[in-house]
Amino acid sequence: EAQVTQNPRYLITVTGKKLTVTCSQNMNHEYMSWYRQDPGLGLRQIYYSMNVEVTDKGDVPEGYKVSRKEKRNFPLILESPSPNQTSLYFCASSISGANVLTFGAGSRLTVL
Amino acid sequence: DAKTTQPPSMDCAEGRAANLPCNHSTISGNEYVYWYRQIHSQGPQYIIHGLKNNETNEMASLIITEDRKSSTLILPHATLRDTAVYYCIVRGLYGGSQGNLIFGKGTKLSVKP
């Protein structure tokens, strides 16, 4: 089944403890991106990648890192999480630009 | 910078058509209009997209004005399961809007019995 898989789906962690949210797609998509969703603020893009080894900042990149070493994976790294990074995170992918996005199921992160 | 503007909320009676507007007055010639919806906190799902012609699929119809500055998503016979947040975005074939996508807050559609 064609899908975008995120892990973990739920995580409670503490301030400063590095964590990685993985995102993997099995559709050979070139484009991948990360979003966060907070009440009243809608979906906001964190980072995106047009292809392997090519990443760019979205609208809210502060406090996050990404890497794209393989086409199928696009992990989101929080080097030193803070409570304001408590949010619902979505990964999405598409064949390339101007194509339909496929979203993952989301990862709910709580930073205490 | 918001590339699209949508009303924050709308109501629709079950069985009636739901017409969701979107303003994208700064749209460029290479940018498509895409609609997605998000039910509860699930991942958003694709509905429909178009460039300048009206489009229809099994889920909805998309009407784009001739000047392409606005569009309307039409759910012809809304059901309770259509209650969701609907996002209108523009995405280009090239340039910044190819990768940097702005979803905004969308329109919360409530379908009532």
Short mmCIF file of N, CA and C in Angstrom, two decimals, chain B residues 6-95:
data_model
loop_
_atom_site.label_atom_id
_atom_site.label_comp_id
_atom_site.label_asym_id
_atom_site.label_seq_id
_atom_site.Cartn_x
_atom_site.Cartn_y
_atom_site.Cartn_z
N GLN B 6 -9.35 32.12 3.28
CA GLN B 6 -10.57 31.33 3.39
C GLN B 6 -11.36 31.79 4.61
N PRO B 7 -12.68 31.68 4.56
CA PRO B 7 -13.46 31.99 5.77
C PRO B 7 -13.13 30.96 6.84
N PRO B 8 -13.11 31.36 8.10
CA PRO B 8 -12.72 30.43 9.16
C PRO B 8 -13.71 29.30 9.37
N SER B 9 -14.98 29.55 9.12
CA SER B 9 -15.97 28.50 9.36
C SER B 9 -17.19 28.68 8.48
N MET B 10 -17.86 27.56 8.23
CA MET B 10 -19.10 27.56 7.46
C MET B 10 -19.98 26.42 7.97
N ASP B 11 -21.28 26.60 7.83
CA ASP B 11 -22.24 25.55 8.14
C ASP B 11 -22.95 25.14 6.87
N CYS B 12 -23.39 23.89 6.85
CA CYS B 12 -24.13 23.40 5.69
C CYS B 12 -25.11 22.35 6.19
N ALA B 13 -26.32 22.35 5.61
CA ALA B 13 -27.30 21.33 5.98
C ALA B 13 -27.00 20.04 5.21
N GLU B 14 -27.19 18.96 5.89
CA GLU B 14 -26.96 17.64 5.28
C GLU B 14 -27.81 17.50 4.03
N GLY B 15 -27.18 16.99 2.97
CA GLY B 15 -27.89 16.81 1.71
C GLY B 15 -27.84 17.99 0.77
N ARG B 16 -27.45 19.14 1.31
CA ARG B 16 -27.34 20.33 0.47
C ARG B 16 -25.93 20.46 -0.05
N ALA B 17 -25.75 21.32 -1.05
CA ALA B 17 -24.41 21.57 -1.58
C ALA B 17 -23.64 22.49 -0.62
N ALA B 18 -22.40 22.14 -0.43
CA ALA B 18 -21.50 23.00 0.36
C ALA B 18 -20.57 23.71 -0.62
N ASN B 19 -20.55 25.03 -0.54
CA ASN B 19 -19.71 25.84 -1.43
C ASN B 19 -18.66 26.56 -0.59
N LEU B 20 -17.43 26.15 -0.73
CA LEU B 20 -16.36 26.71 0.08
C LEU B 20 -15.50 27.63 -0.79
N PRO B 21 -15.44 28.93 -0.44
CA PRO B 21 -14.68 29.86 -1.27
C PRO B 21 -13.21 29.96 -0.85
N CYS B 22 -12.39 30.38 -1.79
CA CYS B 22 -10.97 30.61 -1.52
C CYS B 22 -10.50 31.76 -2.41
N ASN B 23 -9.83 32.69 -1.78
CA ASN B 23 -9.28 33.81 -2.53
C ASN B 23 -7.78 33.61 -2.69
N HIS B 24 -7.30 33.70 -3.93
CA HIS B 24 -5.86 33.59 -4.20
C HIS B 24 -5.48 34.64 -5.23
N SER B 25 -5.66 35.90 -4.84
CA SER B 25 -5.55 37.02 -5.77
C SER B 25 -4.14 37.22 -6.33
N THR B 26 -3.11 36.67 -5.68
CA THR B 26 -1.74 36.85 -6.16
C THR B 26 -1.22 35.61 -6.88
N ILE B 27 -2.10 34.74 -7.30
CA ILE B 27 -1.69 33.49 -7.93
C ILE B 27 -0.90 33.76 -9.22
N SER B 28 0.11 32.97 -9.44
CA SER B 28 0.93 33.10 -10.65
C SER B 28 0.46 32.12 -11.71
N GLY B 29 0.90 32.36 -12.93
CA GLY B 29 0.44 31.56 -14.06
C GLY B 29 0.79 30.08 -13.96
N ASN B 30 1.86 29.76 -13.24
CA ASN B 30 2.26 28.36 -13.15
C ASN B 30 1.72 27.67 -11.90
N GLU B 31 0.93 28.37 -11.12
CA GLU B 31 0.45 27.81 -9.86
C GLU B 31 -0.92 27.17 -9.98
N TYR B 32 -1.01 25.96 -9.45
CA TYR B 32 -2.26 25.23 -9.40
C TYR B 32 -2.97 25.55 -8.07
N VAL B 33 -4.28 25.37 -8.07
CA VAL B 33 -5.06 25.46 -6.84
C VAL B 33 -5.36 24.03 -6.38
N TYR B 34 -5.00 23.73 -5.16
CA TYR B 34 -5.25 22.41 -4.57
C TYR B 34 -6.18 22.55 -3.37
N TRP B 35 -7.02 21.55 -3.19
CA TRP B 35 -7.87 21.49 -2.00
C TRP B 35 -7.60 20.18 -1.27
N TYR B 36 -7.45 20.31 0.05
CA TYR B 36 -7.30 19.16 0.94
C TYR B 36 -8.28 19.30 2.08
N ARG B 37 -8.59 18.21 2.73
CA ARG B 37 -9.41 18.30 3.92
C ARG B 37 -8.83 17.44 5.02
N GLN B 38 -9.10 17.85 6.26
CA GLN B 38 -8.58 17.16 7.42
C GLN B 38 -9.73 16.88 8.36
N ILE B 39 -9.96 15.61 8.60
CA ILE B 39 -11.02 15.17 9.50
C ILE B 39 -10.40 14.91 10.87
N HIS B 40 -10.91 15.61 11.86
CA HIS B 40 -10.35 15.55 13.22
C HIS B 40 -8.85 15.83 13.14
N SER B 41 -8.03 15.04 13.69
CA SER B 41 -6.58 15.28 13.68
C SER B 41 -5.85 14.28 12.78
N GLN B 42 -6.58 13.76 11.80
CA GLN B 42 -5.95 12.85 10.85
C GLN B 42 -5.10 13.62 9.86
N GLY B 43 -4.28 12.92 9.11
CA GLY B 43 -3.51 13.58 8.06
C GLY B 43 -4.43 14.14 6.99
N PRO B 44 -4.15 15.34 6.49
CA PRO B 44 -4.98 15.90 5.42
C PRO B 44 -5.04 14.98 4.21
N GLN B 45 -6.18 15.03 3.53
CA GLN B 45 -6.38 14.19 2.36
C GLN B 45 -6.67 15.06 1.15
N TYR B 46 -6.15 14.68 0.03
CA TYR B 46 -6.34 15.39 -1.23
C TYR B 46 -7.80 15.28 -1.68
N ILE B 47 -8.33 16.40 -2.20
CA ILE B 47 -9.68 16.37 -2.76
C ILE B 47 -9.63 16.56 -4.27
N ILE B 48 -9.07 17.69 -4.70
CA ILE B 48 -9.14 18.04 -6.11
C ILE B 48 -8.15 19.16 -6.39
N HIS B 49 -7.76 19.34 -7.64
CA HIS B 49 -6.92 20.47 -7.98
C HIS B 49 -7.22 20.91 -9.41
N GLY B 50 -6.78 22.15 -9.73
CA GLY B 50 -6.99 22.66 -11.07
C GLY B 50 -6.07 23.84 -11.36
N LEU B 51 -5.94 24.13 -12.64
CA LEU B 51 -5.10 25.24 -13.08
C LEU B 51 -5.97 26.42 -13.50
N LYS B 52 -6.81 26.23 -14.46
CA LYS B 52 -7.71 27.31 -14.88
C LYS B 52 -9.07 26.82 -15.31
N ASN B 53 -9.18 25.56 -15.67
CA ASN B 53 -10.48 25.02 -16.05
C ASN B 53 -11.19 24.45 -14.83
N ASN B 54 -12.49 24.40 -14.90
CA ASN B 54 -13.25 23.76 -13.83
C ASN B 54 -12.96 22.27 -13.85
N GLU B 55 -12.94 21.68 -12.67
CA GLU B 55 -12.64 20.26 -12.54
C GLU B 55 -13.70 19.58 -11.70
N THR B 56 -13.91 18.30 -11.99
CA THR B 56 -14.86 17.50 -11.21
C THR B 56 -14.29 16.11 -11.03
N ASN B 57 -14.44 15.58 -9.84
CA ASN B 57 -14.12 14.17 -9.62
C ASN B 57 -15.22 13.57 -8.76
N GLU B 58 -14.98 12.38 -8.26
CA GLU B 58 -16.03 11.69 -7.51
C GLU B 58 -16.32 12.33 -6.17
N MET B 59 -15.41 13.17 -5.71
CA MET B 59 -15.59 13.80 -4.40
C MET B 59 -16.21 15.19 -4.49
N ALA B 60 -15.78 15.96 -5.49
CA ALA B 60 -16.14 17.37 -5.47
C ALA B 60 -15.97 17.99 -6.85
N SER B 61 -16.38 19.25 -6.94
CA SER B 61 -16.12 20.06 -8.13
C SER B 61 -15.34 21.29 -7.72
N LEU B 62 -14.51 21.76 -8.62
CA LEU B 62 -13.71 22.95 -8.39
C LEU B 62 -14.02 23.95 -9.48
N ILE B 63 -14.47 25.13 -9.06
CA ILE B 63 -14.76 26.20 -10.00
C ILE B 63 -13.72 27.30 -9.80
N ILE B 64 -12.97 27.61 -10.84
CA ILE B 64 -11.94 28.65 -10.80
C ILE B 64 -12.40 29.81 -11.66
N THR B 65 -12.37 31.01 -11.10
CA THR B 65 -12.81 32.17 -11.87
C THR B 65 -11.88 32.40 -13.06
N GLU B 66 -12.39 33.14 -14.03
CA GLU B 66 -11.63 33.33 -15.27
C GLU B 66 -10.30 34.04 -15.01
N ASP B 67 -10.31 34.98 -14.06
CA ASP B 67 -9.06 35.68 -13.74
C ASP B 67 -8.18 34.88 -12.78
N ARG B 68 -8.66 33.73 -12.36
CA ARG B 68 -7.95 32.79 -11.47
C ARG B 68 -7.66 33.38 -10.09
N LYS B 69 -8.30 34.44 -9.72
CA LYS B 69 -8.02 35.04 -8.42
C LYS B 69 -8.85 34.43 -7.30
N SER B 70 -9.80 33.60 -7.63
CA SER B 70 -10.56 32.92 -6.58
C SER B 70 -11.11 31.61 -7.12
N SER B 71 -11.51 30.76 -6.20
CA SER B 71 -12.08 29.48 -6.59
C SER B 71 -13.11 29.06 -5.54
N THR B 72 -13.92 28.08 -5.92
CA THR B 72 -14.93 27.54 -5.02
C THR B 72 -14.90 26.03 -5.10
N LEU B 73 -14.81 25.40 -3.95
CA LEU B 73 -14.93 23.96 -3.86
C LEU B 73 -16.39 23.63 -3.59
N ILE B 74 -16.95 22.74 -4.37
CA ILE B 74 -18.35 22.37 -4.21
C ILE B 74 -18.45 20.89 -3.84
N LEU B 75 -19.05 20.65 -2.68
CA LEU B 75 -19.42 19.28 -2.30
C LEU B 75 -20.91 19.17 -2.61
N PRO B 76 -21.30 18.43 -3.63
CA PRO B 76 -22.67 18.55 -4.15
C PRO B 76 -23.76 18.12 -3.18
N HIS B 77 -23.52 17.11 -2.41
CA HIS B 77 -24.53 16.63 -1.46
C HIS B 77 -23.81 16.32 -0.15
N ALA B 78 -23.65 17.33 0.67
CA ALA B 78 -22.84 17.17 1.88
C ALA B 78 -23.46 16.16 2.84
N THR B 79 -22.61 15.36 3.44
CA THR B 79 -23.04 14.42 4.47
C THR B 79 -22.31 14.77 5.77
N LEU B 80 -22.75 14.15 6.85
CA LEU B 80 -22.14 14.42 8.15
C LEU B 80 -20.65 14.09 8.12
N ARG B 81 -20.27 13.12 7.29
CA ARG B 81 -18.86 12.72 7.21
C ARG B 81 -18.00 13.76 6.49
N ASP B 82 -18.64 14.76 5.88
CA ASP B 82 -17.88 15.84 5.25
C ASP B 82 -17.48 16.92 6.23
N THR B 83 -17.93 16.81 7.47
CA THR B 83 -17.51 17.76 8.49
C THR B 83 -16.00 17.64 8.69
N ALA B 84 -15.28 18.73 8.44
CA ALA B 84 -13.81 18.69 8.42
C ALA B 84 -13.29 20.11 8.25
N VAL B 85 -11.98 20.24 8.31
CA VAL B 85 -11.32 21.50 7.96
C VAL B 85 -10.83 21.36 6.53
N TYR B 86 -11.17 22.33 5.69
CA TYR B 86 -10.82 22.31 4.28
C TYR B 86 -9.75 23.36 4.00
N TYR B 87 -8.67 22.92 3.37
CA TYR B 87 -7.55 23.80 3.06
C TYR B 87 -7.45 24.02 1.55
N CYS B 88 -7.28 25.27 1.19
CA CYS B 88 -7.02 25.66 -0.19
C CYS B 88 -5.58 26.16 -0.25
N ILE B 89 -4.77 25.62 -1.14
CA ILE B 89 -3.39 26.08 -1.28
C ILE B 89 -3.07 26.27 -2.75
N VAL B 90 -2.05 27.04 -3.02
CA VAL B 90 -1.55 27.14 -4.38
C VAL B 90 -0.16 26.53 -4.42
N ARG B 91 0.12 25.84 -5.50
CA ARG B 91 1.41 25.18 -5.62
C ARG B 91 1.89 25.31 -7.06
N GLY B 92 3.11 25.78 -7.24
CA GLY B 92 3.63 26.06 -8.55
C GLY B 92 4.43 24.91 -9.15
N LEU B 93 4.56 24.94 -10.45
CA LEU B 93 5.40 23.97 -11.16
C LEU B 93 6.87 24.25 -10.92
N TYR B 94 7.18 25.50 -10.60
CA TYR B 94 8.56 25.87 -10.33
C TYR B 94 8.54 27.10 -9.42
N GLY B 95 9.70 27.47 -8.94
CA GLY B 95 9.77 28.63 -8.05
C GLY B 95 9.47 28.28 -6.61
#
